[in-house]
Coordinates of C-alpha atoms and ligand atoms in Angstrom, one line a residue:
M1 CA 39.1 -81.8 28.4
S2 CA 42.5 -81.9 26.7
A3 CA 41.4 -82.0 23.0
T4 CA 41.1 -78.9 20.9
L5 CA 37.5 -78.2 20.2
I6 CA 36.7 -77.9 16.4
D7 CA 34.2 -75.1 16.2
G8 CA 32.1 -76.0 13.2
K9 CA 29.6 -73.2 14.0
A10 CA 32.3 -70.5 13.7
F11 CA 33.9 -72.1 10.7
A12 CA 30.5 -72.3 8.9
A13 CA 29.9 -68.6 9.7
T14 CA 33.2 -67.7 8.1
M15 CA 32.3 -69.8 5.1
R16 CA 28.9 -68.2 4.7
A17 CA 30.7 -64.8 4.8
Q18 CA 33.0 -66.0 2.0
V19 CA 30.0 -67.2 0.0
A20 CA 28.2 -63.8 0.5
E21 CA 31.3 -62.0 -0.9
H22 CA 31.3 -64.2 -4.0
V23 CA 27.6 -63.7 -4.5
A24 CA 28.1 -59.9 -4.2
R25 CA 30.9 -60.1 -6.8
L26 CA 28.8 -62.2 -9.2
K27 CA 26.0 -59.6 -9.0
A28 CA 28.3 -56.6 -9.4
D29 CA 30.6 -57.9 -12.1
H30 CA 28.3 -60.1 -14.1
G31 CA 24.7 -59.3 -13.1
I32 CA 24.2 -62.9 -12.0
T33 CA 22.4 -63.9 -8.8
P34 CA 23.0 -67.5 -7.8
G35 CA 19.7 -69.3 -7.1
L36 CA 18.8 -72.3 -5.0
A37 CA 15.5 -74.2 -5.4
V38 CA 14.4 -76.4 -2.5
I39 CA 11.5 -78.8 -2.9
L40 CA 9.6 -80.2 0.1
V41 CA 6.9 -82.8 -0.5
G42 CA 4.6 -83.2 2.5
A43 CA 4.8 -81.6 5.9
D44 CA 7.4 -83.6 7.9
P45 CA 8.1 -81.3 10.9
A46 CA 11.9 -81.9 11.0
S47 CA 12.1 -81.4 7.2
E48 CA 10.1 -78.1 7.5
V49 CA 12.7 -76.9 10.1
Y50 CA 15.6 -77.8 7.7
V51 CA 14.0 -76.2 4.7
A52 CA 13.2 -73.0 6.7
A53 CA 16.9 -72.9 7.8
K54 CA 18.1 -73.4 4.2
H55 CA 15.8 -70.6 3.0
K56 CA 16.9 -68.1 5.7
Q57 CA 20.6 -68.7 5.1
T58 CA 20.3 -68.6 1.3
V59 CA 18.7 -65.2 1.5
E60 CA 21.2 -64.0 4.1
V61 CA 24.1 -64.6 1.7
G62 CA 22.3 -62.7 -1.0
M63 CA 21.2 -65.6 -3.2
A64 CA 17.8 -66.2 -4.6
S65 CA 15.8 -68.8 -2.8
F66 CA 12.9 -70.7 -4.6
E67 CA 10.8 -72.7 -2.2
H68 CA 8.4 -75.3 -3.6
K69 CA 6.1 -76.9 -1.0
L70 CA 4.1 -79.7 -2.5
P71 CA 1.3 -81.7 -0.9
A72 CA 2.1 -85.2 0.5
D73 CA 0.1 -86.9 -2.2
T74 CA 2.0 -85.2 -5.1
S75 CA 2.4 -87.8 -7.9
E76 CA 5.8 -88.7 -9.3
A77 CA 4.8 -87.2 -12.6
D78 CA 4.0 -83.8 -11.1
L79 CA 7.2 -83.8 -9.0
F80 CA 9.2 -84.7 -12.1
A81 CA 7.5 -81.9 -14.1
L82 CA 8.6 -79.4 -11.5
I83 CA 12.2 -80.8 -11.5
D84 CA 12.2 -80.6 -15.3
Q85 CA 11.0 -77.0 -15.1
L86 CA 13.8 -76.1 -12.6
N87 CA 16.4 -78.0 -14.6
A88 CA 15.5 -75.7 -17.6
D89 CA 15.4 -72.5 -15.6
P90 CA 18.6 -70.4 -16.0
S91 CA 18.0 -68.5 -12.8
V92 CA 18.1 -71.8 -10.8
H93 CA 21.7 -73.1 -10.3
G94 CA 21.0 -75.6 -7.5
I95 CA 18.1 -77.9 -6.8
L96 CA 17.5 -80.1 -3.9
C97 CA 14.6 -82.2 -2.8
Q98 CA 14.4 -82.5 1.0
F99 CA 14.4 -86.2 2.1
P100 CA 12.6 -88.2 3.3
V101 CA 9.9 -88.0 0.7
P102 CA 6.5 -89.8 1.1
D103 CA 6.7 -93.6 0.6
H104 CA 5.1 -93.6 -2.9
L105 CA 8.1 -91.6 -4.2
D106 CA 11.4 -93.2 -5.0
E107 CA 14.3 -91.1 -3.6
R108 CA 16.8 -92.5 -6.1
A109 CA 14.5 -91.7 -9.1
V110 CA 14.0 -88.1 -7.7
V111 CA 17.8 -87.5 -7.4
A112 CA 18.3 -89.0 -10.9
R113 CA 15.8 -86.6 -12.4
I114 CA 17.8 -83.5 -11.2
D115 CA 20.4 -82.2 -13.7
P116 CA 23.7 -83.4 -12.3
A117 CA 25.1 -79.9 -12.9
K118 CA 22.4 -78.5 -10.5
D119 CA 22.6 -81.5 -8.0
V120 CA 24.0 -79.3 -5.2
D121 CA 23.5 -82.2 -2.7
G122 CA 25.9 -84.2 -4.7
L123 CA 23.8 -87.3 -4.4
S124 CA 23.3 -88.4 -8.0
V125 CA 25.2 -91.4 -9.4
V126 CA 26.8 -89.0 -11.8
N127 CA 28.3 -86.8 -9.0
A128 CA 29.2 -89.9 -6.9
G129 CA 30.9 -91.4 -9.9
L130 CA 32.9 -88.2 -10.7
L131 CA 34.0 -88.1 -7.1
A132 CA 35.0 -91.8 -7.2
S133 CA 37.0 -91.2 -10.4
G134 CA 38.7 -88.1 -9.0
E135 CA 37.0 -85.8 -11.5
T136 CA 35.2 -82.5 -10.9
G137 CA 31.6 -82.7 -9.9
L138 CA 29.4 -81.5 -7.0
V139 CA 30.4 -83.1 -3.7
S140 CA 27.8 -84.2 -1.0
C141 CA 27.5 -81.3 1.5
T142 CA 28.2 -83.0 4.9
P143 CA 31.3 -84.9 3.9
L144 CA 32.6 -81.8 2.1
G145 CA 32.1 -79.9 5.3
C146 CA 34.0 -82.5 7.3
L147 CA 36.9 -82.4 4.9
M148 CA 37.0 -78.6 5.2
L149 CA 37.2 -78.9 9.0
L150 CA 39.9 -81.5 8.8
R151 CA 42.0 -79.5 6.3
D152 CA 41.7 -76.5 8.7
Q153 CA 42.7 -78.6 11.7
I154 CA 45.5 -80.7 10.2
D155 CA 48.4 -79.3 8.1
S156 CA 48.8 -82.4 5.9
L157 CA 46.3 -85.3 5.7
S158 CA 48.6 -87.2 3.3
G159 CA 49.6 -90.7 4.6
L160 CA 47.3 -90.5 7.7
E161 CA 45.2 -93.5 8.7
A162 CA 41.5 -92.6 8.4
V163 CA 38.6 -94.7 9.6
V164 CA 35.1 -93.8 8.6
I165 CA 32.3 -95.6 10.5
G166 CA 29.3 -95.8 8.2
R167 CA 29.0 -96.7 4.5
S168 CA 25.9 -94.7 3.4
N169 CA 25.8 -93.1 -0.1
L170 CA 24.8 -89.9 1.7
F171 CA 27.9 -89.7 3.9
G172 CA 30.2 -92.7 4.5
K173 CA 31.1 -93.5 0.9
P174 CA 31.7 -89.9 -0.3
M175 CA 33.7 -89.1 3.0
A176 CA 35.9 -92.1 2.3
Q177 CA 36.5 -90.9 -1.3
L178 CA 37.4 -87.4 -0.2
L179 CA 39.9 -88.8 2.4
L180 CA 41.4 -91.0 -0.3
G181 CA 41.7 -87.9 -2.5
E182 CA 43.8 -86.4 0.3
N183 CA 46.1 -89.5 0.2
C184 CA 44.9 -90.9 3.5
T185 CA 44.9 -94.6 4.0
V186 CA 41.1 -95.2 4.4
T187 CA 39.1 -97.9 6.1
I188 CA 35.3 -97.9 5.9
A189 CA 33.8 -99.7 8.9
H190 CA 30.1 -100.7 9.3
S191 CA 27.7 -102.9 11.2
R192 CA 29.5 -106.1 10.1
T193 CA 33.1 -104.9 10.9
R194 CA 34.9 -107.3 13.3
D195 CA 36.7 -105.7 16.3
L196 CA 35.3 -102.2 15.5
A197 CA 37.1 -100.7 18.5
G198 CA 40.4 -102.2 17.3
V199 CA 39.9 -100.8 13.8
C200 CA 39.0 -97.4 15.2
R201 CA 42.2 -97.4 17.4
R202 CA 44.3 -97.4 14.3
A203 CA 42.9 -94.1 13.2
D204 CA 44.7 -90.7 13.1
I205 CA 41.4 -89.4 11.8
L206 CA 38.2 -91.1 13.1
V207 CA 34.9 -90.1 11.5
A208 CA 31.7 -91.5 13.0
A209 CA 28.5 -91.5 11.0
V210 CA 26.2 -94.2 12.5
G211 CA 23.3 -92.6 14.4
R212 CA 24.0 -94.5 17.7
A213 CA 24.4 -92.2 20.6
E214 CA 27.8 -92.2 22.3
M215 CA 28.9 -95.5 20.7
V216 CA 32.5 -94.5 20.3
Q217 CA 34.3 -94.8 23.6
A218 CA 37.5 -93.4 24.9
D219 CA 39.4 -96.7 24.5
W220 CA 38.4 -96.8 20.8
V221 CA 40.5 -93.7 20.1
K222 CA 44.2 -93.4 19.5
P223 CA 45.7 -90.7 21.8
G224 CA 46.0 -87.4 19.8
A225 CA 43.6 -88.5 17.0
T226 CA 41.2 -86.1 15.3
V227 CA 37.6 -87.1 15.9
I228 CA 34.8 -85.9 13.7
D229 CA 31.3 -86.8 15.0
V230 CA 28.6 -86.7 12.3
G231 CA 25.9 -88.8 14.2
I232 CA 22.8 -87.1 15.5
T233 CA 20.4 -88.8 18.0
R234 CA 17.7 -86.9 19.8
V235 CA 17.2 -88.1 23.3
P236 CA 15.0 -87.0 26.3
H237 CA 16.8 -84.2 28.2
P238 CA 18.1 -85.6 31.5
E239 CA 17.4 -82.4 33.4
K240 CA 14.5 -80.7 31.6
P241 CA 11.4 -82.9 31.5
G242 CA 9.6 -82.8 28.2
K243 CA 12.6 -81.4 26.4
T244 CA 15.1 -83.2 24.2
K245 CA 18.8 -82.8 23.4
L246 CA 21.1 -84.0 20.7
L247 CA 23.8 -86.6 21.2
G248 CA 26.5 -87.5 18.7
D249 CA 28.0 -91.0 18.0
V250 CA 31.0 -90.2 20.2
D251 CA 31.1 -90.1 24.0
F252 CA 32.2 -86.5 24.0
A253 CA 33.1 -86.2 27.7
Q254 CA 35.4 -89.2 27.8
V255 CA 36.8 -89.1 24.2
S256 CA 37.8 -85.4 24.5
E257 CA 40.3 -86.5 27.2
V258 CA 42.1 -88.8 24.7
A259 CA 41.6 -87.2 21.3
G260 CA 43.8 -84.4 20.0
A261 CA 40.9 -82.5 18.4
I262 CA 37.1 -83.2 18.4
T263 CA 33.9 -81.8 17.0
P264 CA 31.0 -81.2 19.5
V265 CA 27.4 -82.1 18.9
P266 CA 25.6 -79.8 18.4
G267 CA 27.9 -77.1 16.9
G268 CA 30.4 -79.3 15.0
V269 CA 29.6 -80.9 11.7
G270 CA 25.9 -79.8 11.6
P271 CA 26.3 -76.1 10.7
M272 CA 28.8 -77.1 7.9
T273 CA 26.2 -78.9 5.9
I274 CA 24.1 -75.8 4.9
A275 CA 27.3 -73.7 4.5
C276 CA 28.5 -76.3 2.0
L277 CA 25.1 -76.3 0.2
L278 CA 25.4 -72.6 -0.3
A279 CA 29.0 -73.0 -1.4
N280 CA 28.0 -75.7 -3.9
T281 CA 25.3 -73.4 -5.4
V282 CA 27.9 -70.7 -6.0
T283 CA 30.2 -73.3 -7.6
A284 CA 27.4 -74.6 -9.8
C285 CA 26.4 -71.0 -10.8
C286 CA 30.0 -70.2 -11.8
R287 CA 30.3 -73.4 -13.9
A288 CA 26.9 -72.8 -15.5
N289 CA 28.1 -69.3 -16.6
G290 CA 31.6 -70.3 -17.7
L291 CA 33.2 -68.2 -14.9
T292 CA 36.2 -69.0 -12.7
E293 CA 35.2 -70.9 -9.6
P294 CA 35.9 -69.2 -6.3
E295 CA 38.8 -70.7 -4.3
G296 CA 38.1 -72.4 -1.0
L297 CA 34.5 -73.3 -1.5
T298 CA 35.0 -76.8 -2.9
V299 CA 37.7 -79.4 -3.2
Ligands
LIG1 P1 22.6 -94.6 7.6 O1 22.3 -94.5 6.1 O2 21.6 -95.1 8.5 O3 24.0 -95.4 7.8 C1 24.5 -95.7 9.0 C2 25.7 -96.5 8.9 O4 26.1 -96.9 10.2 C3 25.5 -97.8 8.1 O5 26.6 -97.9 7.1 C4 25.6 -98.9 9.1 O6 26.2 -100.1 8.7 C5 26.4 -98.3 10.2 N1 26.2 -98.9 11.5 C6 25.0 -99.1 12.1 N2 25.1 -99.7 13.3 C7 26.5 -99.9 13.4 C8 27.3 -100.5 14.4 N3 26.7 -101.0 15.5 N4 28.6 -100.5 14.3 C9 29.1 -100.0 13.2 N5 28.5 -99.4 12.1 C10 27.1 -99.4 12.3 O7 22.9 -93.1 8.2 P2 23.6 -91.8 7.5 O8 22.6 -91.2 6.6 O9 24.9 -92.1 6.9 O10 23.8 -90.9 8.8 C11 24.5 -91.4 9.9 C12 24.4 -90.4 11.0 O11 24.9 -89.1 10.6 C13 22.9 -90.2 11.5 O12 22.9 -90.0 12.8 C14 22.5 -88.9 10.7 O13 21.5 -88.2 11.4 C15 23.8 -88.2 10.8 N6 24.0 -87.1 9.7 C16 24.2 -85.9 10.1 C17 24.4 -84.9 9.2 C18 24.6 -83.5 9.6 O14 24.4 -82.6 8.9 N7 25.2 -83.3 10.8 C19 24.2 -85.2 7.8 C20 24.0 -86.5 7.5 C21 23.9 -87.5 8.4 P3 25.5 -101.1 7.6 O15 25.7 -100.4 6.3 O16 26.3 -102.3 7.7 O17 24.1 -101.2 8.0

């Protein structure tokens, strides 16, 4: 392997330590404890694991964690009543509803119900619009985490060619906006892109967020490029029967011989998502209380 390994796990740990410092200062100087409320509707096993990880890390950095586990048949009216209550609660600075929600609930309506100032997932149309307009809002956690890794890795992003594969509202679009904000020349590729490999080869920064295991091959990558692998696919473990392992969208073994720097899966982008969620909650808390925002926790 010739590429530099971008250690998202270590970077996220440093970020959580920074968050914990700010939380301690908010408590000591202002008597304020940032609070994050997480809503889980139903008992999807993967979602339960994510929610438990969020709770654990929220508590570890000294913030208040409010978990609301609702039955799978919760009506929209009852879910909205809870969101309204959390919107009005001054001890709650961030609210997120873990997706997917059961089919009878509309994810867009759920996000729209959350006060944009507490939308720490950055998924509302208000926050997406603020990002697209270059104004201050709350930025979607995974793209924010990727930008932090890129800024740490590359001295100046200005003028670089960036290609983002994937155009979801959750990741691809906000990632492209963030890179544009850094003065990159940005291309968004997707399932209808012609000559995807050729488009990717132009990239100084290649960000893959598709969900197709090892799709990005070595000959898609410009020598020396920085490669950020967001994709996660769970596959049967080749050596351990009955076990699974995670694969990214990038053929790590081959691409790491060509790229200048690369994130692994797991241990790359994944840990940054919760770290950025905690950072966004501190940011939202400072804004709600008219306090100066800590540096380095958002863009
Ligand atoms: P998504 O909504 O399914 O979007 C996938 C995107 O990939 C779409 O824009 C789709 O294009 C594009 N695509 C599909 N097949 C393609 C192909 N053959 N060539 C080029 N583009 C193709 O997924 P998402 O929510 O953005 O997530 C993407 C991946 O990132 C998933 O594996 C997800 O698990 C992972 N993820 C990880 C984290 C983390 O914390 N690490 C967070 C978020 C997401 P069309 O629009 O044309 O259909």
